[in-house]
């Protein structure tokens, strides 16, 4: 089946590319991805067929799109996509660090936050949506020349990353 893909961990996943004229039914998503939570191919095939039927029903009858969309896309992910449009990179970093604080040590969180702030300073974009691949490439080239332990050297005090 063309919508089935197996992950490195051996769990089957459903991946369906949404055509451009149907994307509005699925929150402007290009692709619907969902774990089938099984390592059995026969079971995964059945689940994938069920999902495909739901998708096709949604595309044929736009009035039922809301209920299918809720099943395929969790409310959390739609809330995230709505909030990402206006969120600043530093606000996103703050939220990310709060999440990571539950999973790693406080010192590791501080180090992660410091590294990310350096990258965000070099990128210099006001919104997440404004960051492009070219920005990432130029930031990567700047980081190659970035001194290690910048805060420990007084000669770099007051200088920007650029």
Rosetta silent file (secondary structure, phi, psi, omega in degrees, C-alpha in Angstrom):
SEQUENCE: XXXXXXXXXXXXXXXXXXXXXXXXXXXXXXXXXXXXXXXXXXXXXXXXXXXXXXXXXXXXXXXXXXXXXXXXXXXXXXXXXXXXXXXXXXXXXXXXXXXXXXXXXXXXXXXXXXXXXXXXXXXXXXXXXXXXXXXXXXXXXXXXXXXXXXXXXXXXXXXXXX
SCORE:     score description
SCORE:     0.000 S_00000001
   1 L     0.000  135.765 -172.003    0.000    0.000    0.000 S_00000001
   2 L   -75.744  -13.688 -178.881    1.448    3.351   -1.006 S_00000001
   3 L   -94.128   -3.784 -178.670    0.426    5.215    2.186 S_00000001
   4 E   -94.981  132.857  174.795    2.242    2.850    4.528 S_00000001
   5 E  -138.089  143.328  179.362    5.768    3.536    5.674 S_00000001
   6 E  -103.595  135.296 -179.732    7.710    1.784    8.388 S_00000001
   7 L   -81.701  171.982  178.757    9.777    3.824   10.835 S_00000001
   8 L   -62.385  -27.018 -179.326   13.251    2.893   12.050 S_00000001
   9 L   -83.892   -2.893  176.906   11.674    1.598   15.235 S_00000001
  10 L    90.800   10.525  179.041    9.491   -0.829   13.250 S_00000001
  11 L   -96.786  134.290 -179.117    6.176    0.987   13.740 S_00000001
  12 E   -77.567  142.611  179.651    3.991    1.480   10.680 S_00000001
  13 E  -129.463  149.186  177.383    2.957    4.999    9.747 S_00000001
  14 E  -101.557  127.571  177.780    0.295    6.425    7.462 S_00000001
  15 E  -134.896  122.895 -177.649    1.402    9.271    5.169 S_00000001
  16 E  -130.340  124.234  177.914   -0.936   10.884    2.675 S_00000001
  17 E   -86.119  124.604 -177.193   -0.061   13.856    0.477 S_00000001
  18 L   -88.588  130.943  179.140   -2.971   16.258    0.212 S_00000001
  19 L   -67.919  151.942 -175.036   -3.531   17.860   -3.178 S_00000001
  20 H   -56.126  -35.150 -177.696   -3.343   21.682   -3.236 S_00000001
  21 H   -81.672   -2.559  174.884   -7.073   22.178   -3.885 S_00000001
  22 H  -111.107   -2.693 -174.950   -8.012   20.030   -0.845 S_00000001
  23 H   -63.157  -30.878  179.984   -5.516   21.470    1.649 S_00000001
  24 H   -61.985  -23.195  178.374   -8.000   23.980    3.016 S_00000001
  25 H   -75.584  -18.325 -175.440   -9.968   21.017    4.401 S_00000001
  26 H  -123.338   37.994  177.054   -6.986   19.910    6.468 S_00000001
  27 L    65.125   35.452 -179.708   -5.649   23.157    7.906 S_00000001
  28 L    58.714   27.804  177.084   -3.517   23.898    4.821 S_00000001
  29 L   -81.483  140.960  177.126   -1.420   20.810    5.481 S_00000001
  30 L   -83.404  -27.273 -174.775    0.501   19.322    2.575 S_00000001
  31 E  -143.779  141.771  173.774    0.691   15.924    4.180 S_00000001
  32 E  -104.661  121.780  179.234   -1.249   13.961    6.779 S_00000001
  33 E  -120.852  138.020  178.551    1.015   11.811    8.932 S_00000001
  34 E  -154.911  134.285  176.036   -0.171    9.490   11.628 S_00000001
  35 E   -74.384  136.192  178.287    1.380    6.629   13.535 S_00000001
  36 L   -90.893   -4.565  173.544   -0.601    3.437   13.216 S_00000001
  37 L    54.049   40.955  176.889    0.897    2.222   16.507 S_00000001
  38 L  -151.168  150.859  175.070    1.482   -1.299   15.300 S_00000001
  39 L  -105.212   -0.907  178.449    4.354   -3.370   13.969 S_00000001
  40 L   -88.235  121.346 -175.144    1.999   -5.855   12.276 S_00000001
  41 H   -66.170  -38.292 -179.063    1.703   -5.089    8.566 S_00000001
  42 H   -63.404  -44.835  178.244   -1.751   -6.631    8.146 S_00000001
  43 H   -64.944  -40.164  178.915   -3.179   -4.549   10.990 S_00000001
  44 H   -64.056  -38.001  179.433   -1.414   -1.449    9.667 S_00000001
  45 H   -62.673  -43.538  179.726   -2.913   -2.029    6.208 S_00000001
  46 H   -64.180  -46.476  179.911   -6.430   -2.156    7.638 S_00000001
  47 H   -62.955  -39.765 -179.947   -5.907    0.988    9.718 S_00000001
  48 H   -66.314  -38.756  177.605   -4.390    2.802    6.730 S_00000001
  49 H   -63.940  -40.144  178.123   -7.342    1.841    4.534 S_00000001
  50 H   -63.122  -43.006  178.720   -9.739    3.181    7.156 S_00000001
  51 H   -65.288  -39.856  179.368   -7.839    6.462    7.310 S_00000001
  52 H   -63.010  -40.886  178.550   -7.758    6.717    3.535 S_00000001
  53 H   -62.017  -44.078  178.347  -11.527    6.226    3.374 S_00000001
  54 H   -60.355  -43.355  179.008  -12.033    8.981    5.957 S_00000001
  55 H   -62.235  -45.976 -178.143   -9.783   11.319    3.992 S_00000001
  56 H   -66.025  -35.954  175.478  -11.561   10.643    0.722 S_00000001
  57 H   -62.728  -41.638  179.450  -14.959   11.167    2.361 S_00000001
  58 H   -62.260  -41.915 -178.941  -13.739   14.508    3.645 S_00000001
  59 H   -70.061  -28.830 -179.389  -12.563   15.533    0.198 S_00000001
  60 H   -83.105  -34.435 -177.566  -15.855   14.513   -1.411 S_00000001
  61 L  -124.774   88.744 -176.383  -18.158   16.091    1.193 S_00000001
  62 H   -60.097  -17.861 -179.479  -16.622   19.298    2.617 S_00000001
  63 H   -67.620  -27.893 -179.863  -19.482   19.690    5.107 S_00000001
  64 H   -94.351   10.689 -175.834  -18.138   16.792    7.175 S_00000001
  65 H   -62.763  -33.954 -175.436  -14.583   18.085    7.048 S_00000001
  66 H   -63.878  -43.503 -178.183  -14.618   19.422   10.581 S_00000001
  67 H   -69.333  -40.073  179.006  -15.259   16.050   12.229 S_00000001
  68 H   -68.902  -40.260  179.646  -12.671   14.204   10.141 S_00000001
  69 H   -60.159  -39.615  179.384  -10.151   16.979   10.622 S_00000001
  70 H   -64.558  -34.125  179.859  -10.534   16.677   14.389 S_00000001
  71 H   -74.098  -38.924 -174.835   -9.808   12.952   14.176 S_00000001
  72 H   -83.928  -32.940 -177.382   -6.779   13.292   11.911 S_00000001
  73 L  -121.065  120.731 -177.026   -5.251   16.432   13.363 S_00000001
  74 L   -67.449  153.677  178.501   -5.187   16.830   17.098 S_00000001
  75 H   -60.660  -30.213 -179.723   -6.508   20.077   18.613 S_00000001
  76 H   -64.646  -45.460 -177.405   -3.081   20.709   20.078 S_00000001
  77 H   -67.261  -34.502  177.840   -1.390   20.723   16.671 S_00000001
  78 H   -70.900  -34.699  176.463   -3.994   23.074   15.187 S_00000001
  79 H   -66.492  -38.541  178.213   -3.582   25.408   18.151 S_00000001
  80 H   -63.485  -45.682 -177.454    0.165   25.291   17.635 S_00000001
  81 H   -64.642  -32.417  178.137   -0.112   26.101   13.943 S_00000001
  82 H   -71.960  -37.253 -177.312   -2.359   29.068   14.712 S_00000001
  83 H   -81.798  -22.224 -179.266   -0.032   30.413   17.395 S_00000001
  84 H   -66.459  -30.070 -177.194    3.163   29.866   15.395 S_00000001
  85 L   -57.765  -36.260 -174.059    2.090   32.517   12.887 S_00000001
  86 L  -111.562    1.937 -173.871    2.506   35.327   15.401 S_00000001
  87 L   -84.806  141.971  176.800    5.042   33.900   17.841 S_00000001
  88 L   -83.340  156.053  178.846    8.523   35.323   18.136 S_00000001
  89 H   -60.085  -34.653 -179.042   11.502   32.961   18.098 S_00000001
  90 H   -71.462  -34.175  176.034   12.402   33.943   21.658 S_00000001
  91 H   -67.335  -40.138  177.278    8.877   33.191   22.894 S_00000001
  92 H   -64.231  -40.217  177.602    9.073   29.805   21.169 S_00000001
  93 H   -63.014  -41.684  178.587   12.446   29.191   22.812 S_00000001
  94 H   -60.075  -45.833  178.886   10.983   30.077   26.195 S_00000001
  95 H   -64.962  -38.945  178.840    8.134   27.598   25.710 S_00000001
  96 H   -63.501  -43.417 -179.973   10.572   24.947   24.490 S_00000001
  97 H   -66.071  -36.205  175.567   12.798   25.393   27.541 S_00000001
  98 H   -62.121  -40.934  178.374    9.802   25.092   29.862 S_00000001
  99 H   -65.425  -46.625 -177.181    8.938   21.812   28.170 S_00000001
 100 H   -65.729  -27.377 -178.554   12.534   20.526   28.324 S_00000001
 101 H   -59.775  -26.244  178.422   12.800   21.433   32.027 S_00000001
 102 L   -77.992  -14.515 -171.239   10.517   18.485   32.784 S_00000001
 103 L  -117.279  -22.506 -179.130   12.805   16.073   30.948 S_00000001
 104 L  -132.278  171.935 -175.787   16.404   17.179   31.463 S_00000001
 105 L   -69.236  155.921  179.152   18.496   18.792   34.198 S_00000001
 106 H   -59.626  -36.667  179.352   18.293   22.553   34.862 S_00000001
 107 H   -65.128  -41.708  178.799   21.941   22.993   33.862 S_00000001
 108 H   -64.924  -36.081  177.525   21.313   21.277   30.525 S_00000001
 109 H   -64.048  -44.238  179.815   18.289   23.528   29.953 S_00000001
 110 H   -62.112  -42.921  179.599   20.405   26.639   30.600 S_00000001
 111 H   -64.627  -43.028  178.725   23.098   25.453   28.196 S_00000001
 112 H   -61.942  -44.244 -179.794   20.506   24.627   25.549 S_00000001
 113 H   -63.322  -41.950  179.945   18.843   28.005   25.971 S_00000001
 114 H   -63.111  -42.928  179.205   22.177   29.845   25.695 S_00000001
 115 H   -64.496  -43.064 -179.850   23.081   28.019   22.484 S_00000001
 116 H   -66.523  -36.169  178.634   19.680   28.674   20.957 S_00000001
 117 H   -64.762  -37.647  176.650   19.832   32.364   21.874 S_00000001
 118 H   -60.712  -46.660 -179.656   23.140   32.680   20.046 S_00000001
 119 H   -63.489  -44.269 -179.675   21.594   31.146   16.934 S_00000001
 120 H   -64.719  -35.958  176.498   18.481   33.335   17.178 S_00000001
 121 H   -63.771  -39.273 -179.988   20.642   36.449   17.576 S_00000001
 122 H   -71.384  -36.379  178.963   22.528   35.501   14.417 S_00000001
 123 H   -67.320  -49.866  174.370   19.336   34.760   12.487 S_00000001
 124 L    69.393   29.081  179.004   17.792   38.075   13.563 S_00000001
 125 L  -101.028  143.850 -175.818   14.245   37.443   12.328 S_00000001
 126 L   -79.228  -22.577 -177.873   11.218   38.775   14.269 S_00000001
 127 L  -134.530  151.463  178.263    8.901   35.806   13.584 S_00000001
 128 H   -60.269  -39.799 -178.805    9.340   32.070   13.144 S_00000001
 129 H   -64.151  -20.733 -177.643    7.529   32.182    9.812 S_00000001
 130 H   -82.609  -13.466 -177.810   10.097   34.681    8.516 S_00000001
 131 L   -77.888  127.872 -178.157   13.048   32.288    8.942 S_00000001
 132 L  -118.926  170.205  179.606   14.093   30.737    5.638 S_00000001
 133 H   -59.094  -41.003 -179.561   16.630   28.162    4.554 S_00000001
 134 H   -61.317  -35.637  176.623   19.012   30.890    3.370 S_00000001
 135 H   -64.048  -42.540  179.424   18.926   32.378    6.883 S_00000001
 136 H   -64.901  -39.870  179.523   19.850   29.011    8.348 S_00000001
 137 H   -66.351  -42.118  178.959   22.701   28.581    5.856 S_00000001
 138 H   -68.372  -36.644  176.803   24.148   32.025    6.571 S_00000001
 139 H   -64.900  -40.576  178.543   23.818   31.413   10.315 S_00000001
 140 H   -62.610  -39.981  178.711   25.614   28.085    9.963 S_00000001
 141 H   -68.662  -35.300  175.731   28.502   29.763    8.148 S_00000001
 142 H   -65.869  -38.538 -178.873   28.690   32.428   10.875 S_00000001
 143 H   -67.585  -27.564  178.227   28.733   29.734   13.559 S_00000001
 144 H   -63.942  -29.852  179.445   31.709   28.034   11.904 S_00000001
 145 L   -98.650    1.997 -176.710   33.738   31.162   12.671 S_00000001
 146 L   -73.555  133.056 -179.418   32.147   31.756   16.082 S_00000001
 147 L   -72.026  146.489  176.177   34.636   31.564   18.978 S_00000001
 148 L   -78.479  151.892  179.964   34.209   28.891   21.605 S_00000001
 149 L    50.843   50.322 -176.243   33.546   30.014   25.179 S_00000001
 150 H   -55.229  -40.931 -175.461   32.673   33.509   23.989 S_00000001
 151 H   -69.782  -20.912 -176.501   31.579   34.723   27.436 S_00000001
 152 H   -83.275  -16.314 -177.111   34.912   33.778   29.025 S_00000001
 153 L  -101.828  122.736 -177.966   37.020   36.055   26.800 S_00000001
 154 H   -70.253  -24.200 -177.743   37.012   39.765   27.644 S_00000001
 155 H   -67.532  -19.940  179.805   38.203   40.746   24.163 S_00000001
 156 H   -95.800    0.335 -176.034   34.811   39.778   22.710 S_00000001
 157 L   -61.752  129.553  177.180   32.793   41.778   25.251 S_00000001
 158 L    85.006   -4.462  179.161   30.214   44.038   23.617 S_00000001
 159 L   -89.897  148.842  175.501   30.639   42.588   20.114 S_00000001
 160 L   -87.797  168.356  179.461   27.786   41.081   18.152 S_00000001
 161 L   -66.606  -25.029 -179.377   27.985   37.675   16.486 S_00000001
 162 L   -76.867    0.000    0.000   28.185   39.305   13.083 S_00000001
